[in-house]
Amino acid sequence: NPINVLCHIISKLKNEDGLIQIPGFYDVVKPLSEEEKKIMAEWTVDEQTLLLETGVPALGGETNYSLAERMGARPTLDVNGIYGGYTGDGSKTVLPSSAHAKISMRLVPNQACDTVYKQLKDYLEKISPATVKVNCTFGHGSSASIVNYKIPAMQAALKAYEQVFGIKPVLVREGGSIPVVSSFKDVLGLETILMGFGLPDDRIHAPNERFYLPNLYKGIETMIRFVDIYSRTS
């Protein structure tokens, strides 16, 4: 039964502690420096609040990392969809001929998507039994990158936020799918300053996505101040 086999394969992608089991996956992952750990510790995300917002009974992830580090600084592997066989009303005892899963991975600096895809493909072929054929199709991806928070442009952005919002920003890592950022860095050697003004409960990408209007106006002012501050420091 391909669905049974697929479930066994998926169960071998991560262990109970949240560690990804693909050989070589973590080889080039750069550990957080003590300075980075100290900075991320300033992000006082409350576990109980997060449990309430998400509705889950407990938080998962790698056990040896803080909540902030698990959410923003560690690579991930997730099954985004799984399908196959009969899914209509009622019951049928017919075995499916195929089963499918969609998998995504958030990468961190030093990881290249082509390399990670090959590692995944090789691992899937290795752990798959002889009773099935495994086909892997690459969707899309890009290598990971991170902005140097010590450069003048980033410091100007931090000052602009503080002046407009009246509070010092906290530096955290955040996963996102913006391939052009790594292209700017790898091809042109340029850093990208990403300035967001959304809130955690804006339901980004959902049908009822919203944007808090006061942040829209403050965002405009922040961008103006950023350009002014950076023009005088660069």
PDB file of C-alpha atoms in Angstrom:
ATOM      1  CA  ASN A   1       0.000   0.000   0.000  1.00  0.00           C
ATOM      2  CA  PRO A   2       1.786   3.190  -1.193  1.00  0.00           C
ATOM      3  CA  ILE A   3       0.116   5.348   1.459  1.00  0.00           C
ATOM      4  CA  ASN A   4       1.362   3.091   4.248  1.00  0.00           C
ATOM      5  CA  VAL A   5       4.864   3.210   2.749  1.00  0.00           C
ATOM      6  CA  LEU A   6       4.740   6.983   2.350  1.00  0.00           C
ATOM      7  CA  CYS A   7       3.777   7.402   6.001  1.00  0.00           C
ATOM      8  CA  HIS A   8       6.740   5.240   7.057  1.00  0.00           C
ATOM      9  CA  ILE A   9       9.071   7.309   4.855  1.00  0.00           C
ATOM     10  CA  ILE A  10       7.807  10.614   6.249  1.00  0.00           C
ATOM     11  CA  SER A  11       8.208   9.340   9.813  1.00  0.00           C
ATOM     12  CA  LYS A  12      11.924   8.881   9.129  1.00  0.00           C
ATOM     13  CA  LEU A  13      12.527  12.475   8.035  1.00  0.00           C
ATOM     14  CA  LYS A  14      12.657  13.839  11.607  1.00  0.00           C
ATOM     15  CA  ASN A  15      13.159  12.261  14.991  1.00  0.00           C
ATOM     16  CA  GLU A  16      11.152  12.855  18.169  1.00  0.00           C
ATOM     17  CA  ASP A  17      13.419  15.743  19.177  1.00  0.00           C
ATOM     18  CA  GLY A  18      12.750  17.605  15.926  1.00  0.00           C
ATOM     19  CA  LEU A  19      16.123  16.863  14.334  1.00  0.00           C
ATOM     20  CA  ILE A  20      16.061  16.349  10.566  1.00  0.00           C
ATOM     21  CA  GLN A  21      17.499  12.926   9.741  1.00  0.00           C
ATOM     22  CA  ILE A  22      18.755  13.589   6.203  1.00  0.00           C
ATOM     23  CA  PRO A  23      22.497  12.755   6.098  1.00  0.00           C
ATOM     24  CA  GLY A  24      24.632  15.877   5.667  1.00  0.00           C
ATOM     25  CA  PHE A  25      21.710  18.269   6.185  1.00  0.00           C
ATOM     26  CA  TYR A  26      23.350  20.142   9.078  1.00  0.00           C
ATOM     27  CA  ASP A  27      26.955  19.923   7.822  1.00  0.00           C
ATOM     28  CA  VAL A  28      27.221  23.571   6.721  1.00  0.00           C
ATOM     29  CA  VAL A  29      24.733  25.074   9.182  1.00  0.00           C
ATOM     30  CA  LYS A  30      26.644  27.753  11.064  1.00  0.00           C
ATOM     31  CA  PRO A  31      25.978  27.714  14.826  1.00  0.00           C
ATOM     32  CA  LEU A  32      24.691  30.888  16.421  1.00  0.00           C
ATOM     33  CA  SER A  33      27.429  32.991  17.950  1.00  0.00           C
ATOM     34  CA  GLU A  34      27.207  33.998  21.598  1.00  0.00           C
ATOM     35  CA  GLU A  35      26.454  37.552  20.463  1.00  0.00           C
ATOM     36  CA  GLU A  36      23.577  36.341  18.271  1.00  0.00           C
ATOM     37  CA  LYS A  37      22.186  34.202  21.108  1.00  0.00           C
ATOM     38  CA  LYS A  38      22.297  37.208  23.430  1.00  0.00           C
ATOM     39  CA  ILE A  39      20.482  39.387  20.897  1.00  0.00           C
ATOM     40  CA  MET A  40      17.797  36.766  20.219  1.00  0.00           C
ATOM     41  CA  ALA A  41      17.282  36.284  23.960  1.00  0.00           C
ATOM     42  CA  GLU A  42      15.985  39.861  24.063  1.00  0.00           C
ATOM     43  CA  TRP A  43      12.962  38.715  22.042  1.00  0.00           C
ATOM     44  CA  THR A  44      10.632  38.016  24.936  1.00  0.00           C
ATOM     45  CA  VAL A  45       8.149  35.838  23.073  1.00  0.00           C
ATOM     46  CA  ASP A  46       5.839  34.318  25.664  1.00  0.00           C
ATOM     47  CA  GLU A  47       5.209  30.595  25.289  1.00  0.00           C
ATOM     48  CA  GLN A  48       1.765  30.730  26.901  1.00  0.00           C
ATOM     49  CA  THR A  49       0.678  33.555  24.595  1.00  0.00           C
ATOM     50  CA  LEU A  50       1.880  31.592  21.573  1.00  0.00           C
ATOM     51  CA  LEU A  51      -0.025  28.519  22.732  1.00  0.00           C
ATOM     52  CA  LEU A  52      -3.163  30.627  23.072  1.00  0.00           C
ATOM     53  CA  GLU A  53      -2.743  32.243  19.648  1.00  0.00           C
ATOM     54  CA  THR A  54      -2.077  28.994  17.797  1.00  0.00           C
ATOM     55  CA  GLY A  55      -4.454  26.750  19.709  1.00  0.00           C
ATOM     56  CA  VAL A  56      -1.925  23.911  19.933  1.00  0.00           C
ATOM     57  CA  PRO A  57      -1.560  21.958  23.196  1.00  0.00           C
ATOM     58  CA  ALA A  58       2.264  22.158  23.228  1.00  0.00           C
ATOM     59  CA  LEU A  59       5.117  23.662  21.238  1.00  0.00           C
ATOM     60  CA  GLY A  60       7.438  21.429  19.233  1.00  0.00           C
ATOM     61  CA  GLY A  61      10.856  21.804  17.652  1.00  0.00           C
ATOM     62  CA  GLU A  62      14.429  20.995  18.525  1.00  0.00           C
ATOM     63  CA  THR A  63      14.751  20.580  22.266  1.00  0.00           C
ATOM     64  CA  ASN A  64      18.235  22.109  22.619  1.00  0.00           C
ATOM     65  CA  TYR A  65      17.257  25.546  21.310  1.00  0.00           C
ATOM     66  CA  SER A  66      15.239  28.423  22.706  1.00  0.00           C
ATOM     67  CA  LEU A  67      11.815  29.232  21.306  1.00  0.00           C
ATOM     68  CA  ALA A  68      13.170  32.279  19.465  1.00  0.00           C
ATOM     69  CA  GLU A  69      16.001  30.230  17.954  1.00  0.00           C
ATOM     70  CA  ARG A  70      13.638  27.448  16.864  1.00  0.00           C
ATOM     71  CA  MET A  71      11.263  29.909  15.242  1.00  0.00           C
ATOM     72  CA  GLY A  72      13.789  31.963  13.335  1.00  0.00           C
ATOM     73  CA  ALA A  73      17.331  30.597  13.266  1.00  0.00           C
ATOM     74  CA  ARG A  74      17.085  26.866  12.609  1.00  0.00           C
ATOM     75  CA  PRO A  75      16.415  25.067   9.300  1.00  0.00           C
ATOM     76  CA  THR A  76      13.078  23.299   8.956  1.00  0.00           C
ATOM     77  CA  LEU A  77      11.421  20.433   7.128  1.00  0.00           C
ATOM     78  CA  ASP A  78       7.656  20.277   6.845  1.00  0.00           C
ATOM     79  CA  VAL A  79       5.103  18.169   5.032  1.00  0.00           C
ATOM     80  CA  ASN A  80       2.714  20.672   3.482  1.00  0.00           C
ATOM     81  CA  GLY A  81       0.319  18.198   1.927  1.00  0.00           C
ATOM     82  CA  ILE A  82      -0.280  14.469   1.624  1.00  0.00           C
ATOM     83  CA  TYR A  83      -2.791  12.823  -0.653  1.00  0.00           C
ATOM     84  CA  GLY A  84      -3.666   9.604  -2.479  1.00  0.00           C
ATOM     85  CA  GLY A  85      -6.264   6.898  -2.685  1.00  0.00           C
ATOM     86  CA  TYR A  86      -9.966   7.205  -1.923  1.00  0.00           C
ATOM     87  CA  THR A  87     -10.945  10.354  -0.024  1.00  0.00           C
ATOM     88  CA  GLY A  88     -14.666  10.619  -0.814  1.00  0.00           C
ATOM     89  CA  ASP A  89     -17.670   9.909   1.411  1.00  0.00           C
ATOM     90  CA  GLY A  90     -18.062   6.480   2.884  1.00  0.00           C
ATOM     91  CA  SER A  91     -15.530   3.660   2.844  1.00  0.00           C
ATOM     92  CA  LYS A  92     -13.754   1.665   0.177  1.00  0.00           C
ATOM     93  CA  THR A  93     -11.223  -1.097   0.732  1.00  0.00           C
ATOM     94  CA  VAL A  94      -9.451  -0.460  -2.578  1.00  0.00           C
ATOM     95  CA  LEU A  95      -5.681  -0.050  -2.293  1.00  0.00           C
ATOM     96  CA  PRO A  96      -4.279   3.058  -3.991  1.00  0.00           C
ATOM     97  CA  SER A  97      -1.773   2.827  -6.814  1.00  0.00           C
ATOM     98  CA  SER A  98       0.134   5.911  -5.699  1.00  0.00           C
ATOM     99  CA  ALA A  99       0.596   8.345  -2.823  1.00  0.00           C
ATOM    100  CA  HIS A 100       1.968  11.871  -2.842  1.00  0.00           C
ATOM    101  CA  ALA A 101       3.441  14.392  -0.413  1.00  0.00           C
ATOM    102  CA  LYS A 102       4.582  17.984  -0.738  1.00  0.00           C
ATOM    103  CA  ILE A 103       7.610  18.905   1.349  1.00  0.00           C
ATOM    104  CA  SER A 104       9.193  22.268   2.051  1.00  0.00           C
ATOM    105  CA  MET A 105      12.385  23.208   3.859  1.00  0.00           C
ATOM    106  CA  ARG A 106      13.359  26.593   5.254  1.00  0.00           C
ATOM    107  CA  LEU A 107      17.114  26.915   4.872  1.00  0.00           C
ATOM    108  CA  VAL A 108      19.584  28.982   6.867  1.00  0.00           C
ATOM    109  CA  PRO A 109      22.839  30.715   5.813  1.00  0.00           C
ATOM    110  CA  ASN A 110      25.393  28.474   4.039  1.00  0.00           C
ATOM    111  CA  GLN A 111      22.746  25.986   2.894  1.00  0.00           C
ATOM    112  CA  ALA A 112      22.213  25.759  -0.888  1.00  0.00           C
ATOM    113  CA  CYS A 113      18.840  24.557  -2.151  1.00  0.00           C
ATOM    114  CA  ASP A 114      20.326  22.375  -4.924  1.00  0.00           C
ATOM    115  CA  THR A 115      22.546  20.567  -2.444  1.00  0.00           C
ATOM    116  CA  VAL A 116      19.775  20.085   0.107  1.00  0.00           C
ATOM    117  CA  TYR A 117      17.386  18.793  -2.571  1.00  0.00           C
ATOM    118  CA  LYS A 118      19.947  16.179  -3.647  1.00  0.00           C
ATOM    119  CA  GLN A 119      20.482  15.165  -0.022  1.00  0.00           C
ATOM    120  CA  LEU A 120      16.727  14.725   0.409  1.00  0.00           C
ATOM    121  CA  LYS A 121      16.335  12.791  -2.844  1.00  0.00           C
ATOM    122  CA  ASP A 122      19.210  10.442  -2.048  1.00  0.00           C
ATOM    123  CA  TYR A 123      17.840   9.827   1.446  1.00  0.00           C
ATOM    124  CA  LEU A 124      14.316   9.099   0.202  1.00  0.00           C
ATOM    125  CA  GLU A 125      15.638   6.586  -2.298  1.00  0.00           C
ATOM    126  CA  LYS A 126      17.756   4.957   0.406  1.00  0.00           C
ATOM    127  CA  ILE A 127      14.956   4.478   2.947  1.00  0.00           C
ATOM    128  CA  SER A 128      12.277   3.456   0.439  1.00  0.00           C
ATOM    129  CA  PRO A 129      11.481  -0.272   0.268  1.00  0.00           C
ATOM    130  CA  ALA A 130      11.792  -2.273  -2.939  1.00  0.00           C
ATOM    131  CA  THR A 131       7.996  -2.613  -3.103  1.00  0.00           C
ATOM    132  CA  VAL A 132       7.510   0.944  -4.436  1.00  0.00           C
ATOM    133  CA  LYS A 133       9.029   3.366  -6.918  1.00  0.00           C
ATOM    134  CA  VAL A 134       9.915   6.817  -5.577  1.00  0.00           C
ATOM    135  CA  ASN A 135       9.839   9.880  -7.823  1.00  0.00           C
ATOM    136  CA  CYS A 136      11.011  13.296  -6.624  1.00  0.00           C
ATOM    137  CA  THR A 137      10.152  16.534  -8.393  1.00  0.00           C
ATOM    138  CA  PHE A 138      11.833  19.804  -7.469  1.00  0.00           C
ATOM    139  CA  GLY A 139       9.394  22.708  -7.269  1.00  0.00           C
ATOM    140  CA  HIS A 140      11.345  25.879  -6.611  1.00  0.00           C
ATOM    141  CA  GLY A 141      13.781  27.306  -4.118  1.00  0.00           C
ATOM    142  CA  SER A 142      16.696  29.578  -3.412  1.00  0.00           C
ATOM    143  CA  SER A 143      19.762  29.586  -1.228  1.00  0.00           C
ATOM    144  CA  ALA A 144      19.509  31.153   2.199  1.00  0.00           C
ATOM    145  CA  SER A 145      20.997  34.494   3.172  1.00  0.00           C
ATOM    146  CA  ILE A 146      21.146  36.748   6.189  1.00  0.00           C
ATOM    147  CA  VAL A 147      21.580  40.499   6.471  1.00  0.00           C
ATOM    148  CA  ASN A 148      24.547  41.875   8.398  1.00  0.00           C
ATOM    149  CA  TYR A 149      22.878  43.913  11.148  1.00  0.00           C
ATOM    150  CA  LYS A 150      26.041  45.954  11.742  1.00  0.00           C
ATOM    151  CA  ILE A 151      26.122  47.701   8.356  1.00  0.00           C
ATOM    152  CA  PRO A 152      25.231  51.452   8.223  1.00  0.00           C
ATOM    153  CA  ALA A 153      21.988  50.845   6.316  1.00  0.00           C
ATOM    154  CA  MET A 154      20.644  48.445   8.937  1.00  0.00           C
ATOM    155  CA  GLN A 155      21.672  50.756  11.757  1.00  0.00           C
ATOM    156  CA  ALA A 156      19.853  53.597   9.994  1.00  0.00           C
ATOM    157  CA  ALA A 157      16.748  51.426   9.733  1.00  0.00           C
ATOM    158  CA  LEU A 158      16.884  50.593  13.449  1.00  0.00           C
ATOM    159  CA  LYS A 159      17.151  54.293  14.332  1.00  0.00           C
ATOM    160  CA  ALA A 160      14.226  55.129  12.059  1.00  0.00           C
ATOM    161  CA  TYR A 161      12.017  52.506  13.701  1.00  0.00           C
ATOM    162  CA  GLU A 162      12.947  53.715  17.179  1.00  0.00           C
ATOM    163  CA  GLN A 163      12.225  57.365  16.335  1.00  0.00           C
ATOM    164  CA  VAL A 164       8.785  56.633  14.876  1.00  0.00           C
ATOM    165  CA  PHE A 165       7.535  53.826  17.124  1.00  0.00           C
ATOM    166  CA  GLY A 166       9.200  55.106  20.293  1.00  0.00           C
ATOM    167  CA  ILE A 167      10.805  51.801  21.245  1.00  0.00           C
ATOM    168  CA  LYS A 168      14.120  50.160  20.430  1.00  0.00           C
ATOM    169  CA  PRO A 169      13.715  47.336  17.862  1.00  0.00           C
ATOM    170  CA  VAL A 170      14.665  43.781  18.781  1.00  0.00           C
ATOM    171  CA  LEU A 171      16.731  41.926  16.204  1.00  0.00           C
ATOM    172  CA  VAL A 172      15.376  38.461  15.404  1.00  0.00           C
ATOM    173  CA  ARG A 173      15.780  36.058  12.550  1.00  0.00           C
ATOM    174  CA  GLU A 174      12.746  35.327  10.420  1.00  0.00           C
ATOM    175  CA  GLY A 175      12.237  32.839   7.599  1.00  0.00           C
ATOM    176  CA  GLY A 176      10.826  34.072   4.308  1.00  0.00           C
ATOM    177  CA  SER A 177      10.687  33.231   0.618  1.00  0.00           C
ATOM    178  CA  ILE A 178      12.313  36.158  -1.187  1.00  0.00           C
ATOM    179  CA  PRO A 179      14.821  34.565  -3.619  1.00  0.00           C
ATOM    180  CA  VAL A 180      15.989  37.905  -5.011  1.00  0.00           C
ATOM    181  CA  VAL A 181      17.607  38.722  -1.638  1.00  0.00           C
ATOM    182  CA  SER A 182      20.150  35.917  -2.011  1.00  0.00           C
ATOM    183  CA  SER A 183      20.621  36.849  -5.683  1.00  0.00           C
ATOM    184  CA  PHE A 184      21.440  40.447  -4.769  1.00  0.00           C
ATOM    185  CA  LYS A 185      24.014  39.192  -2.266  1.00  0.00           C
ATOM    186  CA  ASP A 186      25.553  36.364  -4.318  1.00  0.00           C
ATOM    187  CA  VAL A 187      25.566  38.089  -7.721  1.00  0.00           C
ATOM    188  CA  LEU A 188      25.880  41.788  -6.879  1.00  0.00           C
ATOM    189  CA  GLY A 189      27.440  41.593  -3.433  1.00  0.00           C
ATOM    190  CA  LEU A 190      24.709  43.847  -2.028  1.00  0.00           C
ATOM    191  CA  GLU A 191      22.823  43.595   1.256  1.00  0.00           C
ATOM    192  CA  THR A 192      19.043  44.006   1.297  1.00  0.00           C
ATOM    193  CA  ILE A 193      17.239  45.893   4.050  1.00  0.00           C
ATOM    194  CA  LEU A 194      13.794  44.378   4.610  1.00  0.00           C
ATOM    195  CA  MET A 195      11.517  46.726   6.543  1.00  0.00           C
ATOM    196  CA  GLY A 196       8.181  45.227   7.548  1.00  0.00           C
ATOM    197  CA  PHE A 197       5.258  46.790   9.400  1.00  0.00           C
ATOM    198  CA  GLY A 198       2.835  43.896   9.704  1.00  0.00           C
ATOM    199  CA  LEU A 199       1.640  42.343  12.964  1.00  0.00           C
ATOM    200  CA  PRO A 200       1.702  38.678  14.021  1.00  0.00           C
ATOM    201  CA  ASP A 201      -2.105  38.449  13.850  1.00  0.00           C
ATOM    202  CA  ASP A 202      -2.458  39.994  10.364  1.00  0.00           C
ATOM    203  CA  ARG A 203      -3.206  36.500   8.974  1.00  0.00           C
ATOM    204  CA  ILE A 204      -0.676  36.932   6.156  1.00  0.00           C
ATOM    205  CA  HIS A 205      -1.604  35.049   2.943  1.00  0.00           C
ATOM    206  CA  ALA A 206      -4.989  34.058   4.380  1.00  0.00           C
ATOM    207  CA  PRO A 207      -8.284  34.965   2.623  1.00  0.00           C
ATOM    208  CA  ASN A 208      -9.041  37.464   5.399  1.00  0.00           C
ATOM    209  CA  GLU A 209      -5.574  39.010   5.553  1.00  0.00           C
ATOM    210  CA  ARG A 210      -5.474  42.487   7.057  1.00  0.00           C
ATOM    211  CA  PHE A 211      -3.083  45.383   7.594  1.00  0.00           C
ATOM    212  CA  TYR A 212      -3.260  47.597  10.671  1.00  0.00           C
ATOM    213  CA  LEU A 213      -3.784  51.129   9.312  1.00  0.00           C
ATOM    214  CA  PRO A 214      -1.812  52.998  12.027  1.00  0.00           C
ATOM    215  CA  ASN A 215       1.200  50.887  11.008  1.00  0.00           C
ATOM    216  CA  LEU A 216       0.684  51.917   7.389  1.00  0.00           C
ATOM    217  CA  TYR A 217       1.079  55.579   8.247  1.00  0.00           C
ATOM    218  CA  LYS A 218       3.901  54.941  10.702  1.00  0.00           C
ATOM    219  CA  GLY A 219       5.552  52.767   8.053  1.00  0.00           C
ATOM    220  CA  ILE A 220       5.541  55.644   5.570  1.00  0.00           C
ATOM    221  CA  GLU A 221       7.129  57.927   8.149  1.00  0.00           C
ATOM    222  CA  THR A 222       9.687  55.264   9.084  1.00  0.00           C
ATOM    223  CA  MET A 223      10.765  54.874   5.464  1.00  0.00           C
ATOM    224  CA  ILE A 224      11.178  58.645   5.104  1.00  0.00           C
ATOM    225  CA  ARG A 225      13.294  58.821   8.244  1.00  0.00           C
ATOM    226  CA  PHE A 226      15.347  55.828   7.127  1.00  0.00           C
ATOM    227  CA  VAL A 227      16.262  57.530   3.835  1.00  0.00           C
ATOM    228  CA  ASP A 228      17.098  60.748   5.694  1.00  0.00           C
ATOM    229  CA  ILE A 229      19.247  59.040   8.356  1.00  0.00           C
ATOM    230  CA  TYR A 230      21.041  56.784   5.870  1.00  0.00           C
ATOM    231  CA  SER A 231      21.763  59.671   3.482  1.00  0.00           C
ATOM    232  CA  ARG A 232      23.567  61.470   6.293  1.00  0.00           C
ATOM    233  CA  THR A 233      25.592  58.462   7.459  1.00  0.00           C
ATOM    234  CA  SER A 234      26.699  56.820   4.218  1.00  0.00           C
TER     235      SER A 234
END
